Amino acid sequence: DTGVSQDPRHKITKRGQNVTFRCDPISEHNRLYWYRQTLGQGPEFLTYFQNEAQLEKSRLLSDRFSAERPKGSFSTLEIQRTEQGDSAMYLCASSLTGVIYNEQFFGPGTRLTVL
Amino acid sequence: TQLLEQSPQFLSIQEGENLTVYCNSSSVFSSLQWYRQEPGEGPVLLVTVVTGGEVKKLKRLTFQFGDARKDSSLHITAAQPGDTGLYLCAHNQAGTALIFGKGTTLSVSS
């Protein structure tokens, strides 16, 4: 299977701890996106990369959140000093520049629970 | 941000019934996308509609884009339990971020 993969699938942590999630996009895709989805909502955009450059960040991405894509391949999303409000599904997607309608392919997500 | 309103929020039907879900906005879009998301998984793209009045069919699913390109609908004929999931409409803002509606949660029981 060469789709988007995310690790871990589930993470339970205590408030105040740091967590890091990983996303491996489809290998030839140069764009990578992070979204957050809470219960009863559609996914909300957090940030995106084109190759290794982080080109856009949502206002939802507070200073406790940081994302990297060091070699333009996999990406990590770190949340520092987690809060209960950070509990959500974190989705990663990838796409290829120039593809019509910018079709994005999503991974299975990482479900974060902050106790 | 151009908002997408989806209705109904929840729909519970019996196998074999037909249903329609809606995605509305006051804004005009160059295109809209429909996704289906199963519990514990990421959304999967079903279709992109781009032309006002366009109708696209995917097996038992029929997608329509409004003439004014402000709204879209998804009609499912003879629903099956495998159609259960969250149906999301979305538009591609500036060619990068997807902006989603809140979705319609569909439950089809046998």
Coordinates of C-alpha atoms in Angstrom, one line a residue:
Chain A
D1 CA 0.0 0.0 0.0
T2 CA 1.6 3.3 -1.1
G3 CA -1.0 5.7 0.4
V4 CA -0.5 8.3 3.1
S5 CA 0.5 6.8 6.4
Q6 CA 0.4 8.3 9.9
D7 CA 2.0 7.1 13.2
P8 CA 0.8 6.6 15.8
R9 CA -2.9 5.9 15.1
H10 CA -3.8 6.6 18.7
K11 CA -2.1 8.6 21.4
I12 CA -3.2 9.2 25.0
T13 CA -1.3 11.7 27.0
K14 CA -1.6 13.7 30.2
R15 CA -2.2 17.5 30.1
G16 CA 1.1 19.3 29.9
Q17 CA 3.0 16.6 28.1
N18 CA 4.5 17.0 24.6
V19 CA 3.5 14.8 21.7
T20 CA 4.8 14.3 18.2
F21 CA 3.0 12.7 15.3
R22 CA 4.5 11.6 12.0
C23 CA 3.1 11.6 8.5
D24 CA 4.6 9.8 5.4
P25 CA 3.0 11.2 2.2
I26 CA 2.6 9.4 -1.1
S27 CA 6.2 9.3 -2.3
E28 CA 6.0 11.5 -5.4
H29 CA 3.8 14.1 -3.7
N30 CA 5.5 17.4 -3.0
R31 CA 2.7 19.0 -1.0
L32 CA 1.8 17.9 2.5
Y33 CA -1.0 19.2 4.7
W34 CA -2.1 18.9 8.3
Y35 CA -5.7 19.2 9.4
R36 CA -7.4 18.8 12.8
Q37 CA -10.9 17.3 13.2
T38 CA -13.0 17.4 16.3
L39 CA -16.2 15.5 16.9
G40 CA -19.0 16.7 14.8
Q41 CA -16.9 18.9 12.6
G42 CA -15.2 18.7 9.3
P43 CA -11.4 18.8 9.1
E44 CA -9.9 22.2 9.7
F45 CA -6.7 23.3 8.0
L46 CA -3.6 23.8 10.1
T47 CA -0.6 24.1 7.8
Y48 CA 0.9 23.0 4.5
F49 CA 4.3 22.4 3.0
Q50 CA 5.5 22.5 -0.5
N51 CA 8.7 20.4 -0.5
E52 CA 10.4 21.4 2.7
A53 CA 9.0 24.9 2.9
Q54 CA 6.1 25.7 5.2
L55 CA 4.1 28.0 3.1
E56 CA 0.9 28.6 5.1
K57 CA -0.2 28.4 8.7
S58 CA -3.7 28.7 10.0
R59 CA -4.5 30.9 13.0
L60 CA -5.6 27.7 14.7
L61 CA -1.9 26.8 14.9
S62 CA -0.9 28.3 18.2
D63 CA 2.7 28.7 19.3
R64 CA 2.5 25.4 21.1
F65 CA 2.2 23.7 17.7
S66 CA 5.2 23.2 15.3
A67 CA 5.4 21.3 12.1
E68 CA 8.5 20.3 10.1
R69 CA 9.2 18.6 6.9
P70 CA 13.0 18.6 6.9
K71 CA 13.9 16.8 3.7
G72 CA 10.6 17.3 1.8
S73 CA 9.5 13.8 2.5
F74 CA 7.9 12.9 5.9
S75 CA 6.6 15.5 8.2
T76 CA 6.2 15.8 12.0
L77 CA 3.7 17.7 14.0
E78 CA 4.6 18.5 17.6
I79 CA 2.3 19.8 20.3
Q80 CA 3.9 21.2 23.4
R81 CA 2.3 21.5 26.8
T82 CA -0.9 19.7 25.6
E83 CA -4.3 20.9 26.7
Q84 CA -7.6 19.0 26.9
G85 CA -8.8 21.2 24.0
D86 CA -6.1 19.6 21.8
S87 CA -8.0 16.3 21.9
A88 CA -8.9 15.7 18.2
M89 CA -8.1 13.6 15.2
Y90 CA -5.0 15.0 13.4
L91 CA -5.1 14.2 9.7
C92 CA -2.3 14.5 7.1
A93 CA -2.9 14.7 3.4
S94 CA -0.6 15.0 0.4
S95 CA -1.0 16.2 -3.2
L96 CA 1.1 16.9 -6.3
T97 CA 1.5 20.4 -7.6
G98 CA -0.1 21.0 -10.9
V99 CA -2.7 18.3 -10.6
I100 CA -6.1 19.6 -11.6
Y101 CA -8.3 20.6 -8.6
N102 CA -5.4 19.9 -6.3
E103 CA -6.8 16.5 -5.3
Q104 CA -5.6 15.7 -1.8
F105 CA -5.1 12.1 -0.4
F106 CA -5.6 11.7 3.3
G107 CA -4.0 9.4 5.8
P108 CA -6.0 7.5 8.5
G109 CA -5.2 10.1 11.1
T110 CA -3.8 10.1 14.6
R111 CA -6.4 10.3 17.4
L112 CA -5.1 12.3 20.3
T113 CA -6.7 12.1 23.7
V114 CA -5.5 14.5 26.4
L115 CA -6.5 13.6 29.9
Chain B
T1 CA -13.4 32.2 4.6
Q2 CA -16.2 30.9 2.5
L3 CA -18.5 28.9 4.7
L4 CA -20.2 25.6 3.6
E5 CA -23.4 24.7 5.3
Q6 CA -24.4 21.0 5.1
S7 CA -27.8 19.5 5.8
P8 CA -29.1 17.5 7.4
Q9 CA -26.5 17.0 10.1
F10 CA -27.6 13.4 10.8
L11 CA -29.6 10.9 8.7
S12 CA -30.6 7.5 9.7
I13 CA -32.4 5.3 7.1
Q14 CA -33.2 1.7 6.2
E15 CA -31.4 -0.2 3.5
G16 CA -33.0 0.4 0.1
E17 CA -34.2 4.0 0.8
N18 CA -33.1 7.0 -1.2
L19 CA -31.7 10.1 0.3
T20 CA -30.3 13.5 -0.6
V21 CA -27.8 15.6 1.3
Y22 CA -27.1 19.2 0.7
C23 CA -24.1 21.6 0.7
N24 CA -25.0 25.3 0.5
S25 CA -23.2 28.6 0.6
S26 CA -23.7 32.3 -0.2
S27 CA -20.4 32.3 -2.1
V28 CA -19.7 31.2 -5.7
F29 CA -17.2 28.5 -6.1
S30 CA -15.1 27.5 -9.1
S31 CA -15.4 23.9 -7.9
L32 CA -16.7 21.8 -5.0
Q33 CA -15.5 18.4 -3.8
W34 CA -17.4 15.6 -2.0
Y35 CA -15.6 13.3 0.4
R36 CA -16.7 10.3 2.4
Q37 CA -15.1 9.5 5.7
E38 CA -15.6 6.2 7.6
P39 CA -15.1 6.1 11.4
G40 CA -11.4 6.1 12.3
E41 CA -10.2 6.8 8.8
G42 CA -9.4 9.9 6.7
P43 CA -11.7 11.4 4.1
V44 CA -11.7 9.8 0.6
L45 CA -12.5 12.0 -2.4
L46 CA -15.6 10.9 -4.3
V47 CA -16.0 13.6 -6.9
T48 CA -15.2 17.1 -8.0
V49 CA -17.9 19.2 -9.7
V50 CA -16.8 22.3 -11.6
T51 CA -19.5 23.4 -14.1
G52 CA -22.8 25.1 -13.0
G53 CA -25.6 22.6 -13.5
E54 CA -23.2 19.7 -13.8
V55 CA -24.4 16.2 -12.8
K56 CA -21.9 13.4 -12.1
K57 CA -22.8 9.8 -11.3
L58 CA -20.7 7.3 -9.3
K59 CA -22.6 4.0 -9.3
R60 CA -25.6 4.7 -7.0
L61 CA -24.4 8.2 -6.1
T62 CA -25.5 11.3 -8.1
F63 CA -23.8 14.6 -7.5
Q64 CA -25.1 17.9 -8.8
F65 CA -23.6 21.4 -8.8
G66 CA -26.1 24.2 -8.7
D67 CA -26.5 26.5 -11.8
A68 CA -25.1 29.4 -9.8
R69 CA -22.2 27.3 -8.4
K70 CA -23.2 28.2 -4.8
D71 CA -24.6 24.8 -3.8
S72 CA -24.3 21.1 -4.4
S73 CA -26.3 18.0 -3.6
L74 CA -25.5 14.3 -3.3
H75 CA -28.3 11.8 -3.9
I76 CA -27.9 8.1 -3.0
T77 CA -30.3 5.6 -4.6
A78 CA -31.1 2.4 -2.8
A79 CA -28.8 3.0 0.1
Q80 CA -26.8 0.1 1.5
P81 CA -25.1 -0.4 4.9
G82 CA -21.7 0.2 3.2
D83 CA -22.8 3.7 2.5
T84 CA -22.6 4.5 6.2
G85 CA -20.2 7.3 6.9
L86 CA -19.6 11.1 7.1
Y87 CA -20.2 12.9 3.9
L88 CA -18.3 16.1 3.6
C89 CA -18.3 18.8 1.0
A90 CA -15.2 21.0 0.5
H91 CA -13.7 23.7 -1.6
N92 CA -10.1 24.3 -2.4
Q93 CA -9.2 27.8 -1.1
A94 CA -6.6 29.4 -3.3
G95 CA -5.5 26.0 -4.6
T96 CA -4.1 24.9 -1.3
A97 CA -6.1 24.4 1.9
L98 CA -9.4 22.5 1.7
I99 CA -12.3 24.2 3.5
F100 CA -14.8 21.6 4.7
G101 CA -18.4 21.8 5.8
K102 CA -19.4 20.1 9.0
G103 CA -20.7 17.1 7.1
T104 CA -23.7 14.8 7.1
T105 CA -23.5 11.6 9.2
L106 CA -25.3 8.9 7.4
S107 CA -26.3 5.6 9.0
V108 CA -27.9 2.9 6.9
S109 CA -29.3 -0.1 8.8
S110 CA -30.2 -3.4 7.2

